[in-house]
PDB file of C-alpha atoms in Angstrom:
ATOM      1  CA  UNK A   1      -7.957   7.836   8.978  1.00  0.00           C
ATOM      2  CA  UNK A   2      -5.442   8.535   6.232  1.00  0.00           C
ATOM      3  CA  UNK A   3      -2.220   6.514   6.224  1.00  0.00           C
ATOM      4  CA  UNK A   4       0.760   6.974   3.903  1.00  0.00           C
ATOM      5  CA  UNK A   5       3.409   4.388   3.080  1.00  0.00           C
ATOM      6  CA  UNK A   6       6.556   4.671   0.986  1.00  0.00           C
ATOM      7  CA  UNK A   7       6.972   1.830  -1.518  1.00  0.00           C
ATOM      8  CA  UNK A   8      10.733   2.053  -1.855  1.00  0.00           C
ATOM      9  CA  UNK A   9      12.112   0.889  -5.240  1.00  0.00           C
ATOM     10  CA  UNK A  10       8.683   0.531  -6.879  1.00  0.00           C
ATOM     11  CA  UNK A  11       9.285   0.957 -10.620  1.00  0.00           C
ATOM     12  CA  UNK A  12       6.525  -1.020 -12.343  1.00  0.00           C
ATOM     13  CA  UNK A  13       3.312   0.774 -13.323  1.00  0.00           C
ATOM     14  CA  UNK A  14       1.429  -2.493 -13.806  1.00  0.00           C
ATOM     15  CA  UNK A  15       2.479  -3.741 -10.372  1.00  0.00           C
ATOM     16  CA  UNK A  16       1.513  -0.400  -8.821  1.00  0.00           C
ATOM     17  CA  UNK A  17      -1.990  -0.748 -10.273  1.00  0.00           C
ATOM     18  CA  UNK A  18      -2.304  -4.316  -8.966  1.00  0.00           C
ATOM     19  CA  UNK A  19      -1.120  -3.253  -5.495  1.00  0.00           C
ATOM     20  CA  UNK A  20      -3.582  -0.339  -5.469  1.00  0.00           C
ATOM     21  CA  UNK A  21      -6.469  -2.622  -6.416  1.00  0.00           C
ATOM     22  CA  UNK A  22      -5.585  -5.386  -3.926  1.00  0.00           C
ATOM     23  CA  UNK A  23      -5.069  -2.988  -1.006  1.00  0.00           C
ATOM     24  CA  UNK A  24      -8.356  -1.281  -1.866  1.00  0.00           C
ATOM     25  CA  UNK A  25     -10.163  -4.593  -1.335  1.00  0.00           C
ATOM     26  CA  UNK A  26      -8.830  -5.067   2.210  1.00  0.00           C
ATOM     27  CA  UNK A  27     -11.383  -5.005   5.010  1.00  0.00           C
ATOM     28  CA  UNK A  28     -11.665  -1.503   6.423  1.00  0.00           C
ATOM     29  CA  UNK A  29     -10.031   0.276   3.465  1.00  0.00           C
ATOM     30  CA  UNK A  30     -12.322   2.740   1.710  1.00  0.00           C
ATOM     31  CA  UNK A  31      -9.747   4.202  -0.699  1.00  0.00           C
ATOM     32  CA  UNK A  32      -6.313   3.168  -1.974  1.00  0.00           C
ATOM     33  CA  UNK A  33      -4.032   5.206  -4.242  1.00  0.00           C
ATOM     34  CA  UNK A  34      -0.536   4.315  -5.458  1.00  0.00           C
ATOM     35  CA  UNK A  35       1.516   7.067  -7.108  1.00  0.00           C
ATOM     36  CA  UNK A  36       4.405   5.555  -9.036  1.00  0.00           C
ATOM     37  CA  UNK A  37       6.416   8.775  -9.419  1.00  0.00           C
ATOM     38  CA  UNK A  38       6.534   9.428  -5.675  1.00  0.00           C
ATOM     39  CA  UNK A  39       6.464   5.725  -4.738  1.00  0.00           C
ATOM     40  CA  UNK A  40       3.655   6.382  -2.254  1.00  0.00           C
ATOM     41  CA  UNK A  41       0.634   4.375  -1.187  1.00  0.00           C
ATOM     42  CA  UNK A  42      -2.102   6.438   0.472  1.00  0.00           C
ATOM     43  CA  UNK A  43      -5.091   4.713   2.032  1.00  0.00           C
ATOM     44  CA  UNK A  44      -8.246   5.743   3.820  1.00  0.00           C
ATOM     45  CA  UNK A  45      -8.831   3.156   6.550  1.00  0.00           C
ATOM     46  CA  UNK A  46     -11.157   2.730   9.509  1.00  0.00           C
ATOM     47  CA  UNK A  47      -9.428   3.853  12.729  1.00  0.00           C
ATOM     48  CA  UNK A  48      -9.756   0.472  14.450  1.00  0.00           C
ATOM     49  CA  UNK A  49      -8.132  -1.354  11.501  1.00  0.00           C
ATOM     50  CA  UNK A  50      -5.234   1.055  10.910  1.00  0.00           C
ATOM     51  CA  UNK A  51      -2.636  -0.662  13.079  1.00  0.00           C
ATOM     52  CA  UNK A  52      -3.406  -4.228  12.004  1.00  0.00           C
ATOM     53  CA  UNK A  53      -3.513  -3.561   8.268  1.00  0.00           C
ATOM     54  CA  UNK A  54       0.237  -2.980   7.797  1.00  0.00           C
ATOM     55  CA  UNK A  55       0.986  -6.710   7.740  1.00  0.00           C
ATOM     56  CA  UNK A  56      -1.609  -7.264   5.012  1.00  0.00           C
ATOM     57  CA  UNK A  57      -0.234  -4.384   2.932  1.00  0.00           C
ATOM     58  CA  UNK A  58       3.316  -5.744   3.178  1.00  0.00           C
ATOM     59  CA  UNK A  59       2.113  -9.202   2.078  1.00  0.00           C
ATOM     60  CA  UNK A  60       0.321  -7.737  -0.957  1.00  0.00           C
ATOM     61  CA  UNK A  61       3.350  -5.658  -1.982  1.00  0.00           C
ATOM     62  CA  UNK A  62       5.698  -8.660  -1.633  1.00  0.00           C
ATOM     63  CA  UNK A  63       3.338 -10.751  -3.781  1.00  0.00           C
ATOM     64  CA  UNK A  64       3.569  -8.334  -6.726  1.00  0.00           C
ATOM     65  CA  UNK A  65       6.997  -6.740  -6.118  1.00  0.00           C
ATOM     66  CA  UNK A  66       9.241  -8.885  -3.878  1.00  0.00           C
ATOM     67  CA  UNK A  67      12.066  -6.310  -3.848  1.00  0.00           C
ATOM     68  CA  UNK A  68       9.933  -3.344  -2.748  1.00  0.00           C
ATOM     69  CA  UNK A  69      10.189  -2.212   0.861  1.00  0.00           C
ATOM     70  CA  UNK A  70       7.093  -0.826   2.606  1.00  0.00           C
ATOM     71  CA  UNK A  71       7.951   2.042   4.969  1.00  0.00           C
ATOM     72  CA  UNK A  72       5.371   3.677   7.203  1.00  0.00           C
ATOM     73  CA  UNK A  73       5.492   7.440   6.934  1.00  0.00           C
TER      74      UNK A  73
END
């Protein structure tokens, strides 16, 4: 299942790379891509993990970019 999130106010390329890598290591995630220009995070996740993974993604984003808001699209 493909899920897309808006990373509102993301403006750091280094942080975007760290977020992409950390989210990609989450259980059930097979692919993670952060696009800085569009402020989007796109993941490929197992269907049964899709609803529970949002909390983990928000925690990762807050760790690297405390002011960025994660919005489910």
